[in-house]
């Protein structure tokens, strides 16, 4: 028996000052919360472990600095964070802005594949994902503040005449994983979990480096787990900590409809989605008129039988309007964390799905996306420039992180951006006859000549022959080789006053609209 059953305190003692710790989680989901709290308690009591580097392909927060590994960062024992998504990690975002820690951001799919590459002993991971985006060192690189100056993480290279980004694979001293069950051989199953994330690759990469693998489970089994159900074999496990989940604000944490044990379809999925929103996130926020207008128009782009990915925010509303399309063949919704089929959960549950048909490791899901398996995706955005580039990960005050956005948008056949033309104070109404009226213009202009950062490259999209639309509450643009072209205008909208006057550049105008306007 290679592993030991340990208390939280003993398991935390395996983590040394200066270690690089890989956290196997997807935002809120999959966090080993008892281990995180144990690190916080140990640091407050002894000052150790400290000077930690936390590596997580997605993120490890729940929009509350007190909990999970964002709480570890808030305690002050972390010096560096390397992650794909920052928006749930309030302490990390704040400390990065205040230059209190080093912070690096790379696409989730790339980081997931880097973990798998590290497990196989590869020095680096070669990918086209990220070329011409912010992470590209010829643009700005992965560091998100002045003190994040490492130049070895990403390089732009040429192989056989093709340009790639070369990502240096990480080396882990400790892996922290949360699962459901451990058997007498230390084999680990995830039977009640919503996701496995990249647990196996994380454990393999850590053991290859001579590191320690710590697994928090809900319970022990006297019986051996069937081989097909084992996610992490016992030969990779050093410490098992038996602790129930203690995450606050997360009722009904075990739900067989989210773990894939039970199938959910049609109206039943809507019931469980509504119940989840009310019990976990509080009463659902009403859908704003502009969101409804955008989502309804965006949903028109969906065709029967397509494989779809929906982003966070307004794109989530698109699903509401697909049900009214009476498609001959149903669409399949996917989530980058590993779910295919079912209905994606929002908010604290983002990454999981009610009644998924299939759950896989995150790296495998990104194999699917990188290979062009998704027919259409719907994404939000903070701003768009004159060329059609989109910034979806950074504002003047916050750094949200690129997340799965880069991988999904770089190879999906059709990309539909869902965002208002202006924001912050925008008020819109629609009459029964479909006429749209802008009651109050937003204070923030979203379509500008230049943008703060590049999350989506129009240059890449044109090279890849992707179809790209930008759907707003009042009009629709299409990406062309010459930049954005205004293709549609809603009834009641004045092209000059309601569109051109609130943009930072002049888009091309489709000939048929030009005739009507002039």
mmCIF file with all atom_site columns, N, CA and C in Angstrom, residues 357-401:
data_model
loop_
_atom_site.group_PDB
_atom_site.id
_atom_site.type_symbol
_atom_site.label_atom_id
_atom_site.label_alt_id
_atom_site.label_comp_id
_atom_site.label_asym_id
_atom_site.label_entity_id
_atom_site.label_seq_id
_atom_site.pdbx_PDB_ins_code
_atom_site.Cartn_x
_atom_site.Cartn_y
_atom_site.Cartn_z
_atom_site.occupancy
_atom_site.B_iso_or_equiv
_atom_site.pdbx_formal_charge
_atom_site.auth_seq_id
_atom_site.auth_comp_id
_atom_site.auth_asym_id
_atom_site.auth_atom_id
_atom_site.pdbx_PDB_model_num
ATOM 1   N N  . UNK A 1 357 ? -24.947 13.637 -21.506 1.00 0.00 ? 357 UNK A N  1
ATOM 2   C CA . UNK A 1 357 ? -24.839 12.331 -22.145 1.00 0.00 ? 357 UNK A CA 1
ATOM 3   C C  . UNK A 1 357 ? -23.468 11.708 -21.905 1.00 0.00 ? 357 UNK A C  1
ATOM 4   N N  . UNK A 1 358 ? -22.470 12.577 -21.678 1.00 0.00 ? 358 UNK A N  1
ATOM 5   C CA . UNK A 1 358 ? -21.085 12.111 -21.633 1.00 0.00 ? 358 UNK A CA 1
ATOM 6   C C  . UNK A 1 358 ? -20.259 13.090 -20.821 1.00 0.00 ? 358 UNK A C  1
ATOM 7   N N  . UNK A 1 359 ? -19.384 12.544 -19.985 1.00 0.00 ? 359 UNK A N  1
ATOM 8   C CA . UNK A 1 359 ? -18.448 13.373 -19.227 1.00 0.00 ? 359 UNK A CA 1
ATOM 9   C C  . UNK A 1 359 ? -17.041 12.849 -19.470 1.00 0.00 ? 359 UNK A C  1
ATOM 10  N N  . UNK A 1 360 ? -16.132 13.743 -19.825 1.00 0.00 ? 360 UNK A N  1
ATOM 11  C CA . UNK A 1 360 ? -14.750 13.330 -20.078 1.00 0.00 ? 360 UNK A CA 1
ATOM 12  C C  . UNK A 1 360 ? -13.797 14.273 -19.355 1.00 0.00 ? 360 UNK A C  1
ATOM 13  N N  . UNK A 1 361 ? -12.513 13.945 -19.392 1.00 0.00 ? 361 UNK A N  1
ATOM 14  C CA . UNK A 1 361 ? -11.513 14.853 -18.860 1.00 0.00 ? 361 UNK A CA 1
ATOM 15  C C  . UNK A 1 361 ? -11.514 16.139 -19.666 1.00 0.00 ? 361 UNK A C  1
ATOM 16  N N  . UNK A 1 362 ? -11.129 17.223 -19.037 1.00 0.00 ? 362 UNK A N  1
ATOM 17  C CA . UNK A 1 362 ? -11.144 18.514 -19.708 1.00 0.00 ? 362 UNK A CA 1
ATOM 18  C C  . UNK A 1 362 ? -10.212 18.537 -20.915 1.00 0.00 ? 362 UNK A C  1
ATOM 19  N N  . UNK A 1 363 ? -9.045  17.914 -20.795 1.00 0.00 ? 363 UNK A N  1
ATOM 20  C CA . UNK A 1 363 ? -8.108  17.908 -21.917 1.00 0.00 ? 363 UNK A CA 1
ATOM 21  C C  . UNK A 1 363 ? -8.721  17.233 -23.139 1.00 0.00 ? 363 UNK A C  1
ATOM 22  N N  . UNK A 1 364 ? -9.521  16.204 -22.925 1.00 0.00 ? 364 UNK A N  1
ATOM 23  C CA . UNK A 1 364 ? -10.177 15.517 -24.038 1.00 0.00 ? 364 UNK A CA 1
ATOM 24  C C  . UNK A 1 364 ? -11.242 16.403 -24.683 1.00 0.00 ? 364 UNK A C  1
ATOM 25  N N  . UNK A 1 365 ? -11.948 17.170 -23.851 1.00 0.00 ? 365 UNK A N  1
ATOM 26  C CA . UNK A 1 365 ? -12.945 18.081 -24.416 1.00 0.00 ? 365 UNK A CA 1
ATOM 27  C C  . UNK A 1 365 ? -12.277 19.144 -25.279 1.00 0.00 ? 365 UNK A C  1
ATOM 28  N N  . UNK A 1 366 ? -11.121 19.609 -24.846 1.00 0.00 ? 366 UNK A N  1
ATOM 29  C CA . UNK A 1 366 ? -10.414 20.607 -25.653 1.00 0.00 ? 366 UNK A CA 1
ATOM 30  C C  . UNK A 1 366 ? -9.759  19.991 -26.888 1.00 0.00 ? 366 UNK A C  1
ATOM 31  N N  . UNK A 1 367 ? -9.476  18.703 -26.860 1.00 0.00 ? 367 UNK A N  1
ATOM 32  C CA . UNK A 1 367 ? -9.087  18.038 -28.099 1.00 0.00 ? 367 UNK A CA 1
ATOM 33  C C  . UNK A 1 367 ? -10.207 18.182 -29.125 1.00 0.00 ? 367 UNK A C  1
ATOM 34  N N  . UNK A 1 368 ? -11.421 17.989 -28.658 1.00 0.00 ? 368 UNK A N  1
ATOM 35  C CA . UNK A 1 368 ? -12.608 18.085 -29.515 1.00 0.00 ? 368 UNK A CA 1
ATOM 36  C C  . UNK A 1 368 ? -12.779 19.498 -30.058 1.00 0.00 ? 368 UNK A C  1
ATOM 37  N N  . UNK A 1 369 ? -12.664 20.492 -29.186 1.00 0.00 ? 369 UNK A N  1
ATOM 38  C CA . UNK A 1 369 ? -12.801 21.887 -29.626 1.00 0.00 ? 369 UNK A CA 1
ATOM 39  C C  . UNK A 1 369 ? -11.662 22.299 -30.558 1.00 0.00 ? 369 UNK A C  1
ATOM 40  N N  . UNK A 1 370 ? -10.434 21.961 -30.177 1.00 0.00 ? 370 UNK A N  1
ATOM 41  C CA . UNK A 1 370 ? -9.282  22.344 -31.001 1.00 0.00 ? 370 UNK A CA 1
ATOM 42  C C  . UNK A 1 370 ? -9.335  21.694 -32.370 1.00 0.00 ? 370 UNK A C  1
ATOM 43  N N  . UNK A 1 371 ? -9.965  20.528 -32.435 1.00 0.00 ? 371 UNK A N  1
ATOM 44  C CA . UNK A 1 371 ? -10.096 19.832 -33.707 1.00 0.00 ? 371 UNK A CA 1
ATOM 45  C C  . UNK A 1 371 ? -11.258 20.301 -34.554 1.00 0.00 ? 371 UNK A C  1
ATOM 46  N N  . UNK A 1 372 ? -11.952 21.358 -34.103 1.00 0.00 ? 372 UNK A N  1
ATOM 47  C CA . UNK A 1 372 ? -13.055 21.904 -34.884 1.00 0.00 ? 372 UNK A CA 1
ATOM 48  C C  . UNK A 1 372 ? -14.360 21.156 -34.723 1.00 0.00 ? 372 UNK A C  1
ATOM 49  N N  . UNK A 1 373 ? -14.525 20.430 -33.616 1.00 0.00 ? 373 UNK A N  1
ATOM 50  C CA . UNK A 1 373 ? -15.727 19.630 -33.416 1.00 0.00 ? 373 UNK A CA 1
ATOM 51  C C  . UNK A 1 373 ? -16.983 20.411 -33.124 1.00 0.00 ? 373 UNK A C  1
ATOM 52  N N  . UNK A 1 374 ? -16.839 21.653 -32.700 1.00 0.00 ? 374 UNK A N  1
ATOM 53  C CA . UNK A 1 374 ? -18.008 22.478 -32.370 1.00 0.00 ? 374 UNK A CA 1
ATOM 54  C C  . UNK A 1 374 ? -18.488 23.214 -33.621 1.00 0.00 ? 374 UNK A C  1
ATOM 55  N N  . UNK A 1 375 ? -19.777 23.144 -33.894 1.00 0.00 ? 375 UNK A N  1
ATOM 56  C CA . UNK A 1 375 ? -20.330 23.794 -35.088 1.00 0.00 ? 375 UNK A CA 1
ATOM 57  C C  . UNK A 1 375 ? -20.517 25.290 -34.901 1.00 0.00 ? 375 UNK A C  1
ATOM 58  N N  . UNK A 1 376 ? -20.970 25.678 -33.720 1.00 0.00 ? 376 UNK A N  1
ATOM 59  C CA . UNK A 1 376 ? -21.267 27.092 -33.478 1.00 0.00 ? 376 UNK A CA 1
ATOM 60  C C  . UNK A 1 376 ? -21.090 27.385 -31.998 1.00 0.00 ? 376 UNK A C  1
ATOM 61  N N  . UNK A 1 377 ? -20.578 28.569 -31.693 1.00 0.00 ? 377 UNK A N  1
ATOM 62  C CA . UNK A 1 377 ? -20.449 28.987 -30.298 1.00 0.00 ? 377 UNK A CA 1
ATOM 63  C C  . UNK A 1 377 ? -20.986 30.399 -30.151 1.00 0.00 ? 377 UNK A C  1
ATOM 64  N N  . UNK A 1 378 ? -21.463 30.681 -28.954 1.00 0.00 ? 378 UNK A N  1
ATOM 65  C CA . UNK A 1 378 ? -22.012 31.998 -28.628 1.00 0.00 ? 378 UNK A CA 1
ATOM 66  C C  . UNK A 1 378 ? -21.210 32.547 -27.455 1.00 0.00 ? 378 UNK A C  1
ATOM 67  N N  . UNK A 1 379 ? -20.564 33.683 -27.662 1.00 0.00 ? 379 UNK A N  1
ATOM 68  C CA . UNK A 1 379 ? -19.651 34.242 -26.680 1.00 0.00 ? 379 UNK A CA 1
ATOM 69  C C  . UNK A 1 379 ? -19.979 35.700 -26.376 1.00 0.00 ? 379 UNK A C  1
ATOM 70  N N  . UNK A 1 380 ? -19.675 36.118 -25.170 1.00 0.00 ? 380 UNK A N  1
ATOM 71  C CA . UNK A 1 380 ? -19.807 37.520 -24.819 1.00 0.00 ? 380 UNK A CA 1
ATOM 72  C C  . UNK A 1 380 ? -18.540 38.268 -25.187 1.00 0.00 ? 380 UNK A C  1
ATOM 73  N N  . UNK A 1 381 ? -18.502 39.535 -24.835 1.00 0.00 ? 381 UNK A N  1
ATOM 74  C CA . UNK A 1 381 ? -17.325 40.344 -25.115 1.00 0.00 ? 381 UNK A CA 1
ATOM 75  C C  . UNK A 1 381 ? -17.404 41.671 -24.398 1.00 0.00 ? 381 UNK A C  1
ATOM 76  N N  . UNK A 1 382 ? -16.251 42.226 -24.072 1.00 0.00 ? 382 UNK A N  1
ATOM 77  C CA . UNK A 1 382 ? -16.197 43.532 -23.425 1.00 0.00 ? 382 UNK A CA 1
ATOM 78  C C  . UNK A 1 382 ? -16.115 44.656 -24.443 1.00 0.00 ? 382 UNK A C  1
ATOM 79  N N  . UNK A 1 383 ? -15.386 44.426 -25.537 1.00 0.00 ? 383 UNK A N  1
ATOM 80  C CA . UNK A 1 383 ? -15.249 45.459 -26.559 1.00 0.00 ? 383 UNK A CA 1
ATOM 81  C C  . UNK A 1 383 ? -14.751 44.840 -27.866 1.00 0.00 ? 383 UNK A C  1
ATOM 82  N N  . UNK A 1 384 ? -15.027 45.543 -28.955 1.00 0.00 ? 384 UNK A N  1
ATOM 83  C CA . UNK A 1 384 ? -14.648 45.108 -30.305 1.00 0.00 ? 384 UNK A CA 1
ATOM 84  C C  . UNK A 1 384 ? -13.953 46.271 -30.995 1.00 0.00 ? 384 UNK A C  1
ATOM 85  N N  . UNK A 1 385 ? -12.882 45.965 -31.759 1.00 0.00 ? 385 UNK A N  1
ATOM 86  C CA . UNK A 1 385 ? -12.205 47.050 -32.472 1.00 0.00 ? 385 UNK A CA 1
ATOM 87  C C  . UNK A 1 385 ? -12.599 47.083 -33.948 1.00 0.00 ? 385 UNK A C  1
ATOM 88  N N  . UNK A 1 386 ? -12.008 48.021 -34.680 1.00 0.00 ? 386 UNK A N  1
ATOM 89  C CA . UNK A 1 386 ? -12.384 48.265 -36.076 1.00 0.00 ? 386 UNK A CA 1
ATOM 90  C C  . UNK A 1 386 ? -12.085 47.079 -36.985 1.00 0.00 ? 386 UNK A C  1
ATOM 91  N N  . UNK A 1 387 ? -11.179 46.201 -36.553 1.00 0.00 ? 387 UNK A N  1
ATOM 92  C CA . UNK A 1 387 ? -10.824 45.046 -37.378 1.00 0.00 ? 387 UNK A CA 1
ATOM 93  C C  . UNK A 1 387 ? -11.680 43.815 -37.074 1.00 0.00 ? 387 UNK A C  1
ATOM 94  N N  . UNK A 1 388 ? -12.420 43.888 -35.967 1.00 0.00 ? 388 UNK A N  1
ATOM 95  C CA . UNK A 1 388 ? -13.215 42.742 -35.543 1.00 0.00 ? 388 UNK A CA 1
ATOM 96  C C  . UNK A 1 388 ? -12.591 41.943 -34.425 1.00 0.00 ? 388 UNK A C  1
ATOM 97  N N  . UNK A 1 389 ? -11.416 42.386 -33.923 1.00 0.00 ? 389 UNK A N  1
ATOM 98  C CA . UNK A 1 389 ? -10.825 41.742 -32.752 1.00 0.00 ? 389 UNK A CA 1
ATOM 99  C C  . UNK A 1 389 ? -11.715 41.979 -31.531 1.00 0.00 ? 389 UNK A C  1
ATOM 100 N N  . UNK A 1 390 ? -11.723 41.021 -30.611 1.00 0.00 ? 390 UNK A N  1
ATOM 101 C CA . UNK A 1 390 ? -12.578 41.125 -29.424 1.00 0.00 ? 390 UNK A CA 1
ATOM 102 C C  . UNK A 1 390 ? -11.739 41.006 -28.163 1.00 0.00 ? 390 UNK A C  1
ATOM 103 N N  . UNK A 1 391 ? -12.024 41.864 -27.203 1.00 0.00 ? 391 UNK A N  1
ATOM 104 C CA . UNK A 1 391 ? -11.463 41.760 -25.862 1.00 0.00 ? 391 UNK A CA 1
ATOM 105 C C  . UNK A 1 391 ? -12.558 41.217 -24.954 1.00 0.00 ? 391 UNK A C  1
ATOM 106 N N  . UNK A 1 392 ? -12.308 40.051 -24.376 1.00 0.00 ? 392 UNK A N  1
ATOM 107 C CA . UNK A 1 392 ? -13.300 39.447 -23.492 1.00 0.00 ? 392 UNK A CA 1
ATOM 108 C C  . UNK A 1 392 ? -12.727 39.131 -22.115 1.00 0.00 ? 392 UNK A C  1
ATOM 109 N N  . UNK A 1 393 ? -11.485 39.570 -21.843 1.00 0.00 ? 393 UNK A N  1
ATOM 110 C CA . UNK A 1 393 ? -10.870 39.112 -20.600 1.00 0.00 ? 393 UNK A CA 1
ATOM 111 C C  . UNK A 1 393 ? -10.297 40.199 -19.699 1.00 0.00 ? 393 UNK A C  1
ATOM 112 N N  . UNK A 1 394 ? -10.306 41.451 -20.134 1.00 0.00 ? 394 UNK A N  1
ATOM 113 C CA . UNK A 1 394 ? -9.676  42.476 -19.294 1.00 0.00 ? 394 UNK A CA 1
ATOM 114 C C  . UNK A 1 394 ? -10.364 43.819 -19.460 1.00 0.00 ? 394 UNK A C  1
ATOM 115 N N  . UNK A 1 395 ? -10.651 44.468 -18.318 1.00 0.00 ? 395 UNK A N  1
ATOM 116 C CA . UNK A 1 395 ? -11.148 45.842 -18.323 1.00 0.00 ? 395 UNK A CA 1
ATOM 117 C C  . UNK A 1 395 ? -10.124 46.722 -17.617 1.00 0.00 ? 395 UNK A C  1
ATOM 118 N N  . UNK A 1 396 ? -10.404 48.000 -17.520 1.00 0.00 ? 396 UNK A N  1
ATOM 119 C CA . UNK A 1 396 ? -9.472  48.907 -16.845 1.00 0.00 ? 396 UNK A CA 1
ATOM 120 C C  . UNK A 1 396 ? -9.315  48.555 -15.367 1.00 0.00 ? 396 UNK A C  1
ATOM 121 N N  . UNK A 1 397 ? -10.360 47.996 -14.770 1.00 0.00 ? 397 UNK A N  1
ATOM 122 C CA . UNK A 1 397 ? -10.320 47.741 -13.324 1.00 0.00 ? 397 UNK A CA 1
ATOM 123 C C  . UNK A 1 397 ? -10.178 46.274 -12.952 1.00 0.00 ? 397 UNK A C  1
ATOM 124 N N  . UNK A 1 398 ? -10.483 45.351 -13.879 1.00 0.00 ? 398 UNK A N  1
ATOM 125 C CA . UNK A 1 398 ? -10.468 43.937 -13.534 1.00 0.00 ? 398 UNK A CA 1
ATOM 126 C C  . UNK A 1 398 ? -9.809  43.105 -14.630 1.00 0.00 ? 398 UNK A C  1
ATOM 127 N N  . UNK A 1 399 ? -9.206  41.997 -14.195 1.00 0.00 ? 399 UNK A N  1
ATOM 128 C CA . UNK A 1 399 ? -8.652  41.037 -15.137 1.00 0.00 ? 399 UNK A CA 1
ATOM 129 C C  . UNK A 1 399 ? -9.417  39.735 -14.952 1.00 0.00 ? 399 UNK A C  1
ATOM 130 N N  . UNK A 1 400 ? -10.282 39.408 -15.900 1.00 0.00 ? 400 UNK A N  1
ATOM 131 C CA . UNK A 1 400 ? -11.150 38.243 -15.767 1.00 0.00 ? 400 UNK A CA 1
ATOM 132 C C  . UNK A 1 400 ? -10.471 36.945 -16.211 1.00 0.00 ? 400 UNK A C  1
ATOM 133 N N  . UNK A 1 401 ? -9.531  37.051 -17.123 1.00 0.00 ? 401 UNK A N  1
ATOM 134 C CA . UNK A 1 401 ? -8.872  35.860 -17.640 1.00 0.00 ? 401 UNK A CA 1
ATOM 135 C C  . UNK A 1 401 ? -9.534  35.351 -18.904 1.00 0.00 ? 401 UNK A C  1
#
